Tab-separated table of C-alpha atoms and ligand atoms in Angstrom:
chain	number	residue	atom	x	y	z
K	1	UNK	CA	110.422	66.339	124.738
K	2	UNK	CA	108.720	68.947	122.509
K	3	UNK	CA	110.729	72.017	121.374
K	4	UNK	CA	110.613	74.795	118.894
K	5	UNK	CA	113.567	74.467	116.479
K	6	UNK	CA	115.079	77.002	114.116
K	7	UNK	CA	115.244	75.308	110.710
K	8	UNK	CA	115.796	78.226	108.442
K	9	UNK	CA	116.342	81.891	109.328
K	10	UNK	CA	113.053	83.847	108.925
K	11	UNK	CA	110.953	80.724	108.469
K	12	UNK	CA	108.482	79.716	111.204
K	13	UNK	CA	110.147	77.645	114.046
K	14	UNK	CA	109.425	73.964	113.852
K	15	UNK	CA	107.683	72.776	116.948
K	16	UNK	CA	108.569	69.071	117.024
K	17	UNK	CA	109.525	66.004	119.207
K	18	UNK	CA	113.283	65.847	120.109
K	19	UNK	CA	115.371	63.613	122.393
K	20	UNK	CA	115.545	64.848	126.012
K	21	UNK	CA	118.751	66.776	126.861
K	22	UNK	CA	121.484	64.750	128.478
K	23	UNK	CA	122.800	65.986	131.791
K	24	UNK	CA	126.596	66.966	132.124
K	25	UNK	CA	128.419	66.027	135.347
K	26	UNK	CA	128.485	69.743	136.100
K	27	UNK	CA	125.040	70.473	134.766
K	28	UNK	CA	121.311	70.073	135.640
K	29	UNK	CA	118.248	69.405	133.553
K	30	UNK	CA	115.323	71.783	134.184
K	31	UNK	CA	111.596	71.244	133.375
K	32	UNK	CA	110.670	74.576	131.881
K	33	UNK	CA	107.751	76.298	133.619
K	34	UNK	CA	107.988	79.601	131.748
K	35	UNK	CA	110.212	81.316	129.180
K	36	UNK	CA	110.113	84.913	128.024
K	37	UNK	CA	110.029	85.720	124.332
K	38	UNK	CA	112.623	88.420	123.587
K	39	UNK	CA	113.813	90.492	120.738
K	40	UNK	CA	117.158	88.656	120.916
K	41	UNK	CA	115.258	85.553	119.862
K	42	UNK	CA	113.901	87.421	116.969
K	43	UNK	CA	117.422	88.580	115.968
K	44	UNK	CA	118.659	85.033	116.088
K	45	UNK	CA	115.700	83.794	114.104
K	46	UNK	CA	116.283	86.404	111.450
K	47	UNK	CA	119.890	85.296	111.199
K	48	UNK	CA	121.344	88.600	112.462
K	49	UNK	CA	124.740	88.416	113.970
K	50	UNK	CA	126.722	87.095	110.977
K	51	UNK	CA	128.667	90.444	110.948
K	52	UNK	CA	129.908	89.478	114.375
K	53	UNK	CA	130.387	85.825	113.316
K	54	UNK	CA	127.806	84.629	115.683
K	55	UNK	CA	124.625	84.015	113.619
K	56	UNK	CA	122.652	81.217	115.294
K	57	UNK	CA	122.887	78.076	113.186
K	58	UNK	CA	119.959	75.923	111.908
K	59	UNK	CA	118.974	73.206	114.329
K	60	UNK	CA	119.111	75.544	117.397
K	61	UNK	CA	116.401	75.536	120.048
K	62	UNK	CA	115.847	79.257	120.878
K	63	UNK	CA	114.642	80.647	124.217
K	64	UNK	CA	116.926	82.167	126.785
K	65	UNK	CA	114.698	83.483	129.646
K	66	UNK	CA	113.499	80.395	131.403
K	67	UNK	CA	112.407	79.475	134.935
K	68	UNK	CA	111.644	75.981	136.031
K	69	UNK	CA	112.244	73.055	138.297
K	70	UNK	CA	115.314	70.918	138.393
K	71	UNK	CA	114.492	67.225	137.322
K	72	UNK	CA	118.080	65.823	136.938
K	73	UNK	CA	121.312	66.742	138.664
K	74	UNK	CA	124.892	65.929	137.430
K	75	UNK	CA	127.308	63.936	139.674
K	76	UNK	CA	129.684	66.873	140.363
K	77	UNK	CA	126.950	69.393	141.222
K	78	UNK	CA	127.107	70.379	144.803
K	79	UNK	CA	124.542	73.149	145.539
K	80	UNK	CA	121.559	72.310	143.441
K	81	UNK	CA	119.134	69.436	144.147
K	82	UNK	CA	116.318	67.766	142.237
K	83	UNK	CA	113.132	69.730	142.836
K	84	UNK	CA	114.848	73.009	143.256
K	85	UNK	CA	113.264	76.015	141.516
K	86	UNK	CA	115.745	77.970	139.373
K	87	UNK	CA	116.048	80.724	136.928
K	88	UNK	CA	118.615	80.305	134.112
K	89	UNK	CA	120.677	83.350	133.092
K	90	UNK	CA	121.217	83.565	129.265
K	91	UNK	CA	124.809	84.605	129.903
K	92	UNK	CA	126.420	81.280	130.831
K	93	UNK	CA	129.826	81.148	132.572
K	94	UNK	CA	132.401	78.578	133.311
K	95	UNK	CA	132.690	79.584	136.944
K	96	UNK	CA	136.456	79.301	137.057
K	97	UNK	CA	138.088	81.854	134.721
K	98	UNK	CA	139.430	85.215	136.023
K	99	UNK	CA	136.213	87.020	135.165
K	100	UNK	CA	133.937	84.480	136.852
K	101	UNK	CA	136.096	84.447	139.879
K	102	UNK	CA	135.900	88.254	140.281
K	103	UNK	CA	132.143	88.436	139.885
K	104	UNK	CA	131.965	89.121	136.162
K	105	UNK	CA	130.706	85.829	134.875
K	106	UNK	CA	128.618	87.696	132.216
K	107	UNK	CA	131.789	88.349	130.316
K	108	UNK	CA	133.289	84.895	130.985
K	109	UNK	CA	136.198	83.984	128.621
K	110	UNK	CA	136.365	80.337	129.674
K	111	UNK	CA	136.128	77.341	127.265
K	112	UNK	CA	132.437	76.993	127.907
K	113	UNK	CA	129.064	77.778	126.358
K	114	UNK	CA	128.324	81.556	126.799
K	115	UNK	CA	124.790	82.095	125.592
K	116	UNK	CA	121.868	79.846	126.466
K	117	UNK	CA	119.677	79.299	123.331
K	118	UNK	CA	122.148	80.884	120.921
K	119	UNK	CA	124.731	78.133	120.388
K	120	UNK	CA	124.585	74.422	119.687
K	121	UNK	CA	126.236	73.420	122.910
K	122	UNK	CA	123.589	75.457	124.930
K	123	UNK	CA	120.152	74.562	123.437
K	124	UNK	CA	117.388	76.920	124.657
K	125	UNK	CA	114.163	76.738	126.521
K	126	UNK	CA	111.390	77.015	123.971
K	127	UNK	CA	111.063	73.396	125.069
K	128	UNK	CA	109.751	71.198	127.768
K	129	UNK	CA	113.280	70.572	129.175
K	130	UNK	CA	116.512	72.572	129.029
K	131	UNK	CA	120.041	71.780	130.209
K	132	UNK	CA	122.038	74.234	132.306
K	133	UNK	CA	125.818	73.690	132.270
K	134	UNK	CA	128.069	74.571	135.269
K	135	UNK	CA	124.929	74.793	137.391
K	136	UNK	CA	126.665	75.520	140.714
K	137	UNK	CA	127.789	78.888	139.234
K	138	UNK	CA	125.047	79.581	136.712
K	139	UNK	CA	121.781	78.593	138.442
K	140	UNK	CA	119.828	81.288	140.160
K	141	UNK	CA	117.923	79.554	142.935
K	142	UNK	CA	114.408	80.859	143.531
K	143	UNK	CA	112.128	80.939	146.554
K	144	UNK	CA	109.106	78.644	146.306
K	145	UNK	CA	106.638	81.483	146.245
K	146	UNK	CA	107.882	83.331	143.117
K	147	UNK	CA	105.729	82.887	140.064
K	148	UNK	CA	107.558	81.378	137.094
K	149	UNK	CA	105.971	83.800	134.817
K	150	UNK	CA	107.288	86.733	136.834
K	151	UNK	CA	110.777	85.240	136.776
K	152	UNK	CA	110.592	84.633	133.044
K	153	UNK	CA	109.619	88.287	132.627
K	154	UNK	CA	112.623	89.166	134.730
K	155	UNK	CA	114.474	87.305	132.039
K	156	UNK	CA	117.354	89.005	130.205
K	157	UNK	CA	115.422	92.305	130.314
K	158	UNK	CA	115.408	93.007	134.038
K	159	UNK	CA	118.801	91.508	134.704
K	160	UNK	CA	120.266	93.487	131.748
K	161	UNK	CA	118.548	96.707	132.817
K	162	UNK	CA	119.676	96.303	136.432
K	163	UNK	CA	123.285	95.512	135.493
K	164	UNK	CA	123.364	98.372	132.907
K	165	UNK	CA	121.988	101.117	135.109
K	166	UNK	CA	123.384	100.036	138.536
K	167	UNK	CA	126.654	98.242	138.045
K	168	UNK	CA	127.703	99.722	134.676
K	169	UNK	CA	126.374	103.318	134.600
K	170	UNK	CA	126.290	103.765	138.428
K	171	UNK	CA	122.909	105.543	138.248
K	172	UNK	CA	122.076	107.179	141.608
K	173	UNK	CA	119.034	108.625	143.364
K	174	UNK	CA	118.013	111.962	142.094
K	175	UNK	CA	119.770	111.693	138.707
K	176	UNK	CA	117.979	111.735	135.307
K	177	UNK	CA	118.060	108.708	133.047
K	178	UNK	CA	116.799	108.729	129.493
K	179	UNK	CA	115.562	105.438	128.121
K	180	UNK	CA	115.441	105.108	124.304
K	181	UNK	CA	113.053	102.354	123.187
K	182	UNK	CA	110.185	101.115	125.471
K	183	UNK	CA	110.098	97.395	124.613
K	184	UNK	CA	110.812	94.767	127.248
K	185	UNK	CA	114.336	95.962	128.301
K	186	UNK	CA	113.320	99.649	128.137
K	187	UNK	CA	110.273	99.207	130.352
K	188	UNK	CA	112.330	97.073	132.751
K	189	UNK	CA	114.880	99.932	132.823
K	190	UNK	CA	112.223	102.350	133.884
K	191	UNK	CA	111.274	100.110	136.834
K	192	UNK	CA	114.946	99.659	137.757
K	193	UNK	CA	115.495	103.417	137.599
K	194	UNK	CA	112.490	103.902	139.846
K	195	UNK	CA	113.918	101.490	142.419
K	196	UNK	CA	117.328	103.399	142.294
K	197	UNK	CA	115.433	106.614	142.931
K	198	UNK	CA	116.303	108.134	139.577
K	199	UNK	CA	113.992	110.234	137.334
K	200	UNK	CA	113.080	108.891	133.994
K	201	UNK	CA	112.454	110.285	130.497
K	202	UNK	CA	111.230	107.550	128.160
K	203	UNK	CA	111.357	107.795	124.383
K	204	UNK	CA	109.508	105.793	121.848
K	205	UNK	CA	107.607	106.265	118.572
K	206	UNK	CA	104.579	104.170	119.615
K	207	UNK	CA	101.750	105.583	121.805
K	208	UNK	CA	101.120	102.280	123.376
K	209	UNK	CA	104.767	102.004	124.496
K	210	UNK	CA	104.738	105.545	125.829
K	211	UNK	CA	101.552	104.798	127.774
K	212	UNK	CA	103.173	101.681	129.182
K	213	UNK	CA	106.194	103.811	130.233
K	214	UNK	CA	103.978	106.254	132.024
K	215	UNK	CA	102.119	103.565	133.771
K	216	UNK	CA	105.344	102.216	135.011
K	217	UNK	CA	106.510	105.434	136.458
K	218	UNK	CA	108.330	107.390	133.759
K	219	UNK	CA	108.465	111.084	134.901
K	220	UNK	CA	108.188	112.329	131.285
K	221	UNK	CA	107.736	110.730	127.887
K	222	UNK	CA	108.869	111.967	124.432
K	223	UNK	CA	107.268	110.869	121.266
K	224	UNK	CA	110.254	110.553	118.958
K	225	UNK	CA	107.984	110.736	115.869
K	226	UNK	CA	106.671	114.131	116.805
K	227	UNK	CA	109.808	115.938	118.212
K	228	UNK	CA	113.526	115.600	118.288
K	229	UNK	CA	114.268	113.469	121.327
K	230	UNK	CA	117.599	114.969	122.094
K	231	UNK	CA	116.298	118.542	122.238
K	232	UNK	CA	113.290	117.403	124.269
K	233	UNK	CA	115.440	115.462	126.714
K	234	UNK	CA	117.884	118.399	127.109
K	235	UNK	CA	114.904	120.615	127.920
K	236	UNK	CA	113.368	118.244	130.395
K	237	UNK	CA	116.541	117.481	132.274
K	238	UNK	CA	118.133	120.897	132.354
K	239	UNK	CA	120.972	120.153	130.013
K	240	UNK	CA	120.919	116.423	129.565
K	241	UNK	CA	120.472	113.172	131.338
K	242	UNK	CA	123.129	111.784	133.675
K	243	UNK	CA	122.706	108.411	132.117
K	244	UNK	CA	121.025	107.354	128.844
K	245	UNK	CA	120.272	103.905	127.676
K	246	UNK	CA	119.623	102.612	124.144
K	247	UNK	CA	117.398	99.677	124.467
K	248	UNK	CA	116.748	99.374	120.753
K	249	UNK	CA	120.102	99.142	118.888
K	250	UNK	CA	119.497	101.011	115.652
K	251	UNK	CA	121.959	103.780	114.595
K	252	UNK	CA	119.488	106.585	115.231
K	253	UNK	CA	118.490	105.617	118.754
K	254	UNK	CA	122.098	104.903	119.714
K	255	UNK	CA	123.278	108.334	118.541
K	256	UNK	CA	120.192	110.024	120.066
K	257	UNK	CA	121.004	108.349	123.352
K	258	UNK	CA	124.663	109.328	123.301
K	259	UNK	CA	123.655	112.938	122.563
K	260	UNK	CA	121.052	112.945	125.319
K	261	UNK	CA	123.626	112.956	128.135
K	262	UNK	CA	124.999	116.003	129.903
K	263	UNK	CA	128.818	116.628	130.192
K	264	UNK	CA	130.444	113.657	131.953
K	265	UNK	CA	127.366	111.595	131.471
K	266	UNK	CA	127.234	107.945	130.408
K	267	UNK	CA	125.544	106.204	127.551
K	268	UNK	CA	124.811	102.545	127.983
K	269	UNK	CA	124.277	100.322	124.925
K	270	UNK	CA	121.937	97.405	125.660
K	271	UNK	CA	120.171	96.837	122.323
K	272	UNK	CA	122.132	94.835	119.705
K	273	UNK	CA	122.117	96.271	116.219
K	274	UNK	CA	120.167	95.183	113.252
K	275	UNK	CA	120.962	94.174	109.557
K	276	UNK	CA	121.342	97.833	108.812
K	277	UNK	CA	124.191	98.486	111.232
K	278	UNK	CA	125.787	95.145	111.229
K	279	UNK	CA	127.278	95.900	114.538
K	280	UNK	CA	128.700	99.313	113.719
K	281	UNK	CA	127.285	102.756	114.514
K	282	UNK	CA	129.223	105.999	113.797
K	283	UNK	CA	129.267	108.328	116.803
K	284	UNK	CA	130.032	112.072	117.546
K	285	UNK	CA	133.366	111.237	119.026
K	286	UNK	CA	134.692	114.845	119.020
K	287	UNK	CA	131.697	116.015	120.969
K	288	UNK	CA	131.936	113.025	123.299
K	289	UNK	CA	135.613	113.849	123.952
K	290	UNK	CA	134.891	117.568	124.459
K	291	UNK	CA	132.203	116.656	127.102
K	292	UNK	CA	133.847	113.566	128.573
K	293	UNK	CA	130.887	111.368	127.675
K	294	UNK	CA	131.286	107.637	128.375
K	295	UNK	CA	130.113	104.860	126.060
K	296	UNK	CA	129.415	101.698	127.990
K	297	UNK	CA	128.304	98.252	126.884
K	298	UNK	CA	126.216	96.048	129.089
K	299	UNK	CA	125.532	92.326	128.708
K	300	UNK	CA	123.182	90.391	130.916
K	301	UNK	CA	124.051	90.222	134.553
K	302	UNK	CA	126.654	88.223	136.484
K	303	UNK	CA	124.888	85.262	138.094
K	304	UNK	CA	126.636	86.281	141.347
K	305	UNK	CA	124.602	89.508	141.431
K	306	UNK	CA	121.241	87.621	141.338
K	307	UNK	CA	120.785	87.960	145.112
K	308	UNK	CA	120.521	91.768	144.871
K	309	UNK	CA	117.870	91.455	142.198
K	310	UNK	CA	115.936	88.755	144.023
K	311	UNK	CA	115.860	90.835	147.146
K	312	UNK	CA	114.384	93.682	145.039
K	313	UNK	CA	111.746	91.193	143.862
K	314	UNK	CA	110.979	90.072	147.423
K	315	UNK	CA	110.584	93.694	148.540
K	316	UNK	CA	107.845	94.409	146.002
K	317	UNK	CA	109.976	97.303	144.723
K	318	UNK	CA	109.764	95.903	141.229
K	319	UNK	CA	107.027	93.940	139.556
K	320	UNK	CA	108.133	92.230	136.445
K	321	UNK	CA	104.776	90.457	136.248
K	322	UNK	CA	103.196	93.854	135.365
K	323	UNK	CA	105.171	93.885	132.062
K	324	UNK	CA	103.617	90.529	130.972
K	325	UNK	CA	100.964	91.290	128.386
K	326	UNK	CA	100.459	87.752	127.124
K	327	UNK	CA	101.148	84.142	127.939
K	328	UNK	CA	101.341	81.774	125.017
K	329	UNK	CA	101.835	78.048	124.497
K	330	UNK	CA	104.964	76.411	122.831
K	331	UNK	CA	102.964	75.959	119.695
K	332	UNK	CA	102.300	79.704	119.435
K	333	UNK	CA	106.004	80.799	119.834
K	334	UNK	CA	106.661	80.685	116.040
K	335	UNK	CA	103.853	83.163	115.316
K	336	UNK	CA	104.622	85.458	118.223
K	337	UNK	CA	108.291	85.596	117.129
K	338	UNK	CA	107.158	86.576	113.674
K	339	UNK	CA	105.003	89.291	115.129
K	340	UNK	CA	108.090	91.102	116.389
K	341	UNK	CA	109.063	91.839	112.701
K	342	UNK	CA	106.443	94.567	112.672
K	343	UNK	CA	107.061	95.610	116.335
K	344	UNK	CA	103.555	94.239	116.820
K	345	UNK	CA	104.168	93.347	120.479
K	346	UNK	CA	103.992	95.446	123.555
K	347	UNK	CA	105.587	94.673	126.846
K	348	UNK	CA	106.686	91.069	127.554
K	349	UNK	CA	105.170	87.857	126.106
K	350	UNK	CA	105.938	84.621	127.984
K	351	UNK	CA	105.733	81.047	126.824
K	352	UNK	CA	104.249	78.570	129.261
K	353	UNK	CA	104.680	75.033	127.713
V	1	LIG	ZN1	134.403	82.005	133.225
V	2	LIG	ZN1	116.237	88.146	126.227
């Protein structure tokens, strides 16, 4: 098969011929029909993550937002058949540990690969074929009529936004949510917030991103380069948002997001930090204590929650395809990843091999 391989951090991915993946007894091999290109791929490509002891090593095939068709099925797999259409979550789970058994496979602690496309035992989907371990638990079965590009756009962004706002922050109809950073996950969060009936203030420093936020239904937008986002959000929301989400992961947006919430509000961290923060951001903890502000983390989505998300998709309440600004070939992936260095991408780009 052909695949885009990380040879050296920050150097263009090598698109080359590699052996096809072998199928585990519990796994399936999927022919990739589409795979989203995500800022997490960029972080891996740049070698970020060493501070957390999880920098992606050379030799890795990146790509963690695939949809495709099953072409090989392991002997022990019971629920997936050859020819099935599936989406693969990036957060892989063992299916049998305590977290998996209670519906929290996204924080699985089992002896098992945990991140598709980020570790050698889970090679990614910037490739013609990808292997999915523990397929009975991890595979998200798709209806025949869903477009693979839409599902790839759903990718980690929609799943993460949905898990973050619904399950983690408990965002409810009528509440205000502030979204800091209107890239793929931020724009997905705006759509999810709309579905949940919440009102949205979106913050970015790029006019194109703010325009996209407005198009997707943000009730108000704040240009962070022109005014203080915290003051602006407090004004717009009569004292602060109920929930605020940092989709970017730099110290300033994280602190701005925390300080955007009203008393007893919740901040959800979705963006991972950069080289500058190395995984650590200082926070106004006295102020948070005084106002009983919660700091929540959110990672992907438990595969067991996929039905909720798919029913939203079927109802036309969300339209991930509207986030897709570009489809590119496997050969173009190295260049599009590099374009993220200058934040030179808007919305979601999807690889179609
Ligand atoms: Zn598990
Ligand atoms: Zn992603």
